[in-house]
Amino acid sequence: MIKEQISIFDMFKIGIGPSSSHTLGPWRAAQRFTQSLNQKGALEKAETIKILLYGSLAKTGIGHGTDVAILLGLSGDDPVTFAVDQVTPKVAQIRQEKRLMLGGVRELPFCDTDDLLFLYAESLPFHPNAVTFQALLADGTAVSETYYSIGGGFVVQEGDDGNDGQQVDLPFPVQNAKDLLVWCMNTGLKISELVLENEQAWRSEEDTKIGIRQLFETIRDCIYRGCHTTGVLPGGLRVDRRAYKLNKKLIAGQPYVDYRSWVAAIRAGGDRFQYTLDWVSCFALAVNEENASFGRVVTAPTNGAAGVIPAVLQYFIVFHDGYDEDRIIRFIATASEIGSIFKKGATISAAMGGCQAEIGVSSAMAAGALTECLGGSQRQVLMAAEIAMEHHLGLTCDPIGGLVQIPCIERNTMGAIKAITAAQLALQSNPDKARVSLDAVVKTMWETAQDMNVKYKETADGGLAVNIPLSLPEC
C-alpha cells in the first residue's frame, strides 16, 4: 500500500474563493481534463463538451461557484494567476456569447442549460464531490473522464491507483501523530524543523522558503484587503462586509499607509483582552469575506476555513511580535504537518465529514503552530491540536443558500479563538498527563464523519440551511 506523502504546498494552496472543494478542486479538474485531451491529440478535434455535476457539487455548486470555476478551468485560466476582478466578466461573456475557448485554443459552442448539468439526485460512490467531463470529437468518438474533488483543492481522477508519480524518499515519513512524535524525540528536532527537512526531498531549502514566503504574502495581502474593502457580499443573502467597519472602529484614527504601518497602529492600541479578541475576529472576517467574493486566498487547509490560520498567524504577528520570516516559516510548516495528519487519518472535506473537517482541522493546525511559535514542546504542540479539534467534533456543514457565508464566515472567528485558547491551555499543561491523544481525536473525527447524516455534509439540505428563510437579513 502506497502511503500518502503531503507537502506544505499540498496543504496550503493559492487559489480563488469561495470553496477549495467546490471551486478550486473543480477548476483543477477542468484543467486536468483539457490537458488530458491535449495529450491524447483530441483537444483540436473537440466539437462539443458536457459537464455533469454529482452529489454535493450539484447541490451547492451554484452558491460555491462550481460552475464559474469549471468554465474558467476549461478556458485554460489558472486560479493562482487569473485576475480576480475578471472572474465575473469572463464568465458572463462565455454565457452571453455561448462560446467557450477550450484550453484557450479551441472555440466550442456552449450553453449552460444544455451543457452544464446539475444532477441533484445522483451521487457517485467514491466521494460526494464528483464531476464528469464529456468531449464529443469530430470523428464521432468521445472522451469521458470523471474526477473527485476530495477537499482542500485535492483532485483524484477515477481509476487513479493513488500513486501520482511524486513519491519521494522522505527522511522522516509520518502517517500519524505517534510517528511524528517518535521522530521528534529521536532527533530532538522541533516539528517545523522536521517538516522542513522532509521538504528537501521535493525541492531545495531556499525554494521551500520562497514558496512559503509567497503563501504568507498572499495571506497578508488578503487580510489587509479584506479589512479595507466595504460593500455587500455576492450571492443574494445581502450579507454586509464587517471587517472594514470593525477595522475602522478599532484603529481609532491611528495613521497608517501600508501593512507594516497598519500592524504598528494596531499594536499602539494595547493588548486588552476585548481589544485583542475583536482584532482576531476582524482578521478572520476579512479573509472569509474576500473568499466569499471570489477573492484570492490560501486554502488553509480549505477555502471555507481559510480565515482561521491567517487570523491566528496575524494575532501572533501583532500581539507577540511575530513579524519575522523565520517565525512565520515555522508557523506555516508546523500547521501543515498537523493538517496532513488529519488528511491521512480522516478527511479535510466537509462533504465527507461536515465542518469539523474544515474549521476543526484548521483550528487544530493553528493551535499547534501557535504553540510551537510561543515556545511549546513537541508534545504541547500535539496537545494543542488535540484540544482544538476535540471541541469541534460533530460540527455540521449547513451553508444557507449553498453559499460560503452563513454560518461559514463567523465560524472562522470561532475556530481562531478556540485555536488560541487551545494553545494557551497546552502551554500551561503537562502533556504527559493528557488522557486524549491527537491520534485518538483524528480517529474519533473520522468515525463521527461516517456516522453524520448526509444532509449535514455541505448539501444545504439540513440545519441552518433549511431553517433560515433566505428573505431574512443576517443575524
mmCIF file with all atom_site columns, C-alpha atoms in Angstrom, residues 6-107:
data_model
loop_
_atom_site.group_PDB
_atom_site.id
_atom_site.type_symbol
_atom_site.label_atom_id
_atom_site.label_alt_id
_atom_site.label_comp_id
_atom_site.label_asym_id
_atom_site.label_entity_id
_atom_site.label_seq_id
_atom_site.pdbx_PDB_ins_code
_atom_site.Cartn_x
_atom_site.Cartn_y
_atom_site.Cartn_z
_atom_site.occupancy
_atom_site.B_iso_or_equiv
_atom_site.pdbx_formal_charge
_atom_site.auth_seq_id
_atom_site.auth_comp_id
_atom_site.auth_asym_id
_atom_site.auth_atom_id
_atom_site.pdbx_PDB_model_num
ATOM 1   C CA . ILE A 1 6   ? 1.885   15.527 1.737   1.00 0.00 ? 6   ILE A CA 1
ATOM 2   C CA . SER A 1 7   ? 3.982   18.641 1.303   1.00 0.00 ? 7   SER A CA 1
ATOM 3   C CA . ILE A 1 8   ? 3.440   22.084 2.806   1.00 0.00 ? 8   ILE A CA 1
ATOM 4   C CA . PHE A 1 9   ? 2.303   23.156 -0.663  1.00 0.00 ? 9   PHE A CA 1
ATOM 5   C CA . ASP A 1 10  ? -0.324  20.436 -0.777  1.00 0.00 ? 10  ASP A CA 1
ATOM 6   C CA . MET A 1 11  ? -1.905  21.620 2.468   1.00 0.00 ? 11  MET A CA 1
ATOM 7   C CA . PHE A 1 12  ? -1.597  25.297 1.552   1.00 0.00 ? 12  PHE A CA 1
ATOM 8   C CA . LYS A 1 13  ? -2.573  26.299 -1.978  1.00 0.00 ? 13  LYS A CA 1
ATOM 9   C CA . ILE A 1 14  ? -3.095  29.718 -3.521  1.00 0.00 ? 14  ILE A CA 1
ATOM 10  C CA . GLY A 1 15  ? -6.442  29.983 -5.258  1.00 0.00 ? 15  GLY A CA 1
ATOM 11  C CA . ILE A 1 16  ? -9.705  31.840 -5.684  1.00 0.00 ? 16  ILE A CA 1
ATOM 12  C CA . GLY A 1 17  ? -12.738 31.558 -3.385  1.00 0.00 ? 17  GLY A CA 1
ATOM 13  C CA . PRO A 1 18  ? -15.210 30.606 -2.223  1.00 0.00 ? 18  PRO A CA 1
ATOM 14  C CA . SER A 1 19  ? -14.538 26.858 -1.813  1.00 0.00 ? 19  SER A CA 1
ATOM 15  C CA . SER A 1 20  ? -11.480 24.635 -2.150  1.00 0.00 ? 20  SER A CA 1
ATOM 16  C CA . SER A 1 21  ? -13.543 21.502 -2.778  1.00 0.00 ? 21  SER A CA 1
ATOM 17  C CA . HIS A 1 22  ? -16.285 23.144 -4.844  1.00 0.00 ? 22  HIS A CA 1
ATOM 18  C CA . THR A 1 23  ? -14.312 25.879 -6.617  1.00 0.00 ? 23  THR A CA 1
ATOM 19  C CA . LEU A 1 24  ? -10.566 25.204 -6.623  1.00 0.00 ? 24  LEU A CA 1
ATOM 20  C CA . GLY A 1 25  ? -10.910 21.429 -6.989  1.00 0.00 ? 25  GLY A CA 1
ATOM 21  C CA . PRO A 1 26  ? -13.330 21.531 -9.950  1.00 0.00 ? 26  PRO A CA 1
ATOM 22  C CA . TRP A 1 27  ? -11.187 24.269 -11.505 1.00 0.00 ? 27  TRP A CA 1
ATOM 23  C CA . ARG A 1 28  ? -8.150  21.987 -11.284 1.00 0.00 ? 28  ARG A CA 1
ATOM 24  C CA . ALA A 1 29  ? -10.195 19.050 -12.582 1.00 0.00 ? 29  ALA A CA 1
ATOM 25  C CA . ALA A 1 30  ? -11.241 21.082 -15.630 1.00 0.00 ? 30  ALA A CA 1
ATOM 26  C CA . GLN A 1 31  ? -7.618  21.998 -16.264 1.00 0.00 ? 31  GLN A CA 1
ATOM 27  C CA . ARG A 1 32  ? -6.581  18.354 -15.993 1.00 0.00 ? 32  ARG A CA 1
ATOM 28  C CA . PHE A 1 33  ? -9.276  17.313 -18.448 1.00 0.00 ? 33  PHE A CA 1
ATOM 29  C CA . THR A 1 34  ? -8.150  19.833 -21.066 1.00 0.00 ? 34  THR A CA 1
ATOM 30  C CA . GLN A 1 35  ? -4.537  18.733 -20.532 1.00 0.00 ? 35  GLN A CA 1
ATOM 31  C CA . SER A 1 36  ? -5.642  15.116 -20.978 1.00 0.00 ? 36  SER A CA 1
ATOM 32  C CA . LEU A 1 37  ? -7.413  15.987 -24.226 1.00 0.00 ? 37  LEU A CA 1
ATOM 33  C CA . ASN A 1 38  ? -4.286  17.744 -25.454 1.00 0.00 ? 38  ASN A CA 1
ATOM 34  C CA . GLN A 1 39  ? -2.046  14.799 -24.568 1.00 0.00 ? 39  GLN A CA 1
ATOM 35  C CA . LYS A 1 40  ? -4.396  12.466 -26.470 1.00 0.00 ? 40  LYS A CA 1
ATOM 36  C CA . GLY A 1 41  ? -4.382  14.750 -29.507 1.00 0.00 ? 41  GLY A CA 1
ATOM 37  C CA . ALA A 1 42  ? -8.102  15.299 -29.020 1.00 0.00 ? 42  ALA A CA 1
ATOM 38  C CA . LEU A 1 43  ? -8.208  18.969 -27.990 1.00 0.00 ? 43  LEU A CA 1
ATOM 39  C CA . GLU A 1 44  ? -8.269  20.352 -31.520 1.00 0.00 ? 44  GLU A CA 1
ATOM 40  C CA . LYS A 1 45  ? -10.826 17.710 -32.550 1.00 0.00 ? 45  LYS A CA 1
ATOM 41  C CA . ALA A 1 46  ? -13.377 18.544 -29.849 1.00 0.00 ? 46  ALA A CA 1
ATOM 42  C CA . GLU A 1 47  ? -16.780 19.668 -31.179 1.00 0.00 ? 47  GLU A CA 1
ATOM 43  C CA . THR A 1 48  ? -18.859 19.906 -28.003 1.00 0.00 ? 48  THR A CA 1
ATOM 44  C CA . ILE A 1 49  ? -18.375 19.443 -24.277 1.00 0.00 ? 49  ILE A CA 1
ATOM 45  C CA . LYS A 1 50  ? -20.701 18.486 -21.461 1.00 0.00 ? 50  LYS A CA 1
ATOM 46  C CA . ILE A 1 51  ? -20.132 18.666 -17.706 1.00 0.00 ? 51  ILE A CA 1
ATOM 47  C CA . LEU A 1 52  ? -22.057 16.506 -15.222 1.00 0.00 ? 52  LEU A CA 1
ATOM 48  C CA . LEU A 1 53  ? -22.017 17.547 -11.561 1.00 0.00 ? 53  LEU A CA 1
ATOM 49  C CA . TYR A 1 54  ? -22.965 14.969 -8.931  1.00 0.00 ? 54  TYR A CA 1
ATOM 50  C CA . GLY A 1 55  ? -23.831 14.948 -5.227  1.00 0.00 ? 55  GLY A CA 1
ATOM 51  C CA . SER A 1 56  ? -22.608 17.864 -3.148  1.00 0.00 ? 56  SER A CA 1
ATOM 52  C CA . LEU A 1 57  ? -21.092 19.564 -6.203  1.00 0.00 ? 57  LEU A CA 1
ATOM 53  C CA . ALA A 1 58  ? -24.568 19.692 -7.702  1.00 0.00 ? 58  ALA A CA 1
ATOM 54  C CA . LYS A 1 59  ? -26.486 20.658 -4.570  1.00 0.00 ? 59  LYS A CA 1
ATOM 55  C CA . THR A 1 60  ? -24.302 23.597 -3.528  1.00 0.00 ? 60  THR A CA 1
ATOM 56  C CA . GLY A 1 61  ? -22.488 24.149 -6.801  1.00 0.00 ? 61  GLY A CA 1
ATOM 57  C CA . ILE A 1 62  ? -24.132 27.438 -7.725  1.00 0.00 ? 62  ILE A CA 1
ATOM 58  C CA . GLY A 1 63  ? -23.545 29.001 -4.325  1.00 0.00 ? 63  GLY A CA 1
ATOM 59  C CA . HIS A 1 64  ? -19.970 27.719 -4.217  1.00 0.00 ? 64  HIS A CA 1
ATOM 60  C CA . GLY A 1 65  ? -19.137 28.920 -7.729  1.00 0.00 ? 65  GLY A CA 1
ATOM 61  C CA . THR A 1 66  ? -18.513 25.434 -9.110  1.00 0.00 ? 66  THR A CA 1
ATOM 62  C CA . ASP A 1 67  ? -19.943 26.395 -12.498 1.00 0.00 ? 67  ASP A CA 1
ATOM 63  C CA . VAL A 1 68  ? -17.775 29.510 -12.606 1.00 0.00 ? 68  VAL A CA 1
ATOM 64  C CA . ALA A 1 69  ? -14.624 27.581 -11.692 1.00 0.00 ? 69  ALA A CA 1
ATOM 65  C CA . ILE A 1 70  ? -15.221 24.896 -14.310 1.00 0.00 ? 70  ILE A CA 1
ATOM 66  C CA . LEU A 1 71  ? -15.795 27.394 -17.105 1.00 0.00 ? 71  LEU A CA 1
ATOM 67  C CA . LEU A 1 72  ? -12.578 29.204 -16.243 1.00 0.00 ? 72  LEU A CA 1
ATOM 68  C CA . GLY A 1 73  ? -10.642 25.957 -15.895 1.00 0.00 ? 73  GLY A CA 1
ATOM 69  C CA . LEU A 1 74  ? -11.862 24.700 -19.252 1.00 0.00 ? 74  LEU A CA 1
ATOM 70  C CA . SER A 1 75  ? -10.867 28.060 -20.744 1.00 0.00 ? 75  SER A CA 1
ATOM 71  C CA . GLY A 1 76  ? -7.256  27.499 -19.742 1.00 0.00 ? 76  GLY A CA 1
ATOM 72  C CA . ASP A 1 77  ? -7.145  30.015 -16.877 1.00 0.00 ? 77  ASP A CA 1
ATOM 73  C CA . ASP A 1 78  ? -5.230  29.287 -13.674 1.00 0.00 ? 78  ASP A CA 1
ATOM 74  C CA . PRO A 1 79  ? -6.561  30.144 -10.183 1.00 0.00 ? 79  PRO A CA 1
ATOM 75  C CA . VAL A 1 80  ? -3.133  31.213 -8.930  1.00 0.00 ? 80  VAL A CA 1
ATOM 76  C CA . THR A 1 81  ? -2.601  33.895 -11.562 1.00 0.00 ? 81  THR A CA 1
ATOM 77  C CA . PHE A 1 82  ? -6.025  34.736 -13.026 1.00 0.00 ? 82  PHE A CA 1
ATOM 78  C CA . ALA A 1 83  ? -7.074  38.287 -12.158 1.00 0.00 ? 83  ALA A CA 1
ATOM 79  C CA . VAL A 1 84  ? -9.874  38.074 -9.596  1.00 0.00 ? 84  VAL A CA 1
ATOM 80  C CA . ASP A 1 85  ? -11.603 41.157 -10.980 1.00 0.00 ? 85  ASP A CA 1
ATOM 81  C CA . GLN A 1 86  ? -12.014 39.325 -14.298 1.00 0.00 ? 86  GLN A CA 1
ATOM 82  C CA . VAL A 1 87  ? -13.835 36.272 -12.894 1.00 0.00 ? 87  VAL A CA 1
ATOM 83  C CA . THR A 1 88  ? -17.358 37.636 -13.261 1.00 0.00 ? 88  THR A CA 1
ATOM 84  C CA . PRO A 1 89  ? -16.838 39.467 -16.593 1.00 0.00 ? 89  PRO A CA 1
ATOM 85  C CA . LYS A 1 90  ? -15.242 36.470 -18.313 1.00 0.00 ? 90  LYS A CA 1
ATOM 86  C CA . VAL A 1 91  ? -17.906 34.006 -17.196 1.00 0.00 ? 91  VAL A CA 1
ATOM 87  C CA . ALA A 1 92  ? -20.626 36.471 -18.203 1.00 0.00 ? 92  ALA A CA 1
ATOM 88  C CA . GLN A 1 93  ? -19.027 36.745 -21.643 1.00 0.00 ? 93  GLN A CA 1
ATOM 89  C CA . ILE A 1 94  ? -18.963 32.964 -22.099 1.00 0.00 ? 94  ILE A CA 1
ATOM 90  C CA . ARG A 1 95  ? -22.626 32.739 -21.196 1.00 0.00 ? 95  ARG A CA 1
ATOM 91  C CA . GLN A 1 96  ? -23.687 35.704 -23.283 1.00 0.00 ? 96  GLN A CA 1
ATOM 92  C CA . GLU A 1 97  ? -21.803 34.661 -26.406 1.00 0.00 ? 97  GLU A CA 1
ATOM 93  C CA . LYS A 1 98  ? -22.478 30.959 -25.814 1.00 0.00 ? 98  LYS A CA 1
ATOM 94  C CA . ARG A 1 99  ? -18.922 30.192 -26.834 1.00 0.00 ? 99  ARG A CA 1
ATOM 95  C CA . LEU A 1 100 ? -16.146 28.530 -24.848 1.00 0.00 ? 100 LEU A CA 1
ATOM 96  C CA . MET A 1 101 ? -12.456 28.618 -25.781 1.00 0.00 ? 101 MET A CA 1
ATOM 97  C CA . LEU A 1 102 ? -11.450 25.114 -24.671 1.00 0.00 ? 102 LEU A CA 1
ATOM 98  C CA . GLY A 1 103 ? -7.928  25.143 -23.289 1.00 0.00 ? 103 GLY A CA 1
ATOM 99  C CA . GLY A 1 104 ? -7.650  28.689 -24.557 1.00 0.00 ? 104 GLY A CA 1
ATOM 100 C CA . VAL A 1 105 ? -7.253  27.413 -28.143 1.00 0.00 ? 105 VAL A CA 1
ATOM 101 C CA . ARG A 1 106 ? -10.346 25.533 -29.360 1.00 0.00 ? 106 ARG A CA 1
ATOM 102 C CA . GLU A 1 107 ? -13.601 27.505 -29.726 1.00 0.00 ? 107 GLU A CA 1
#
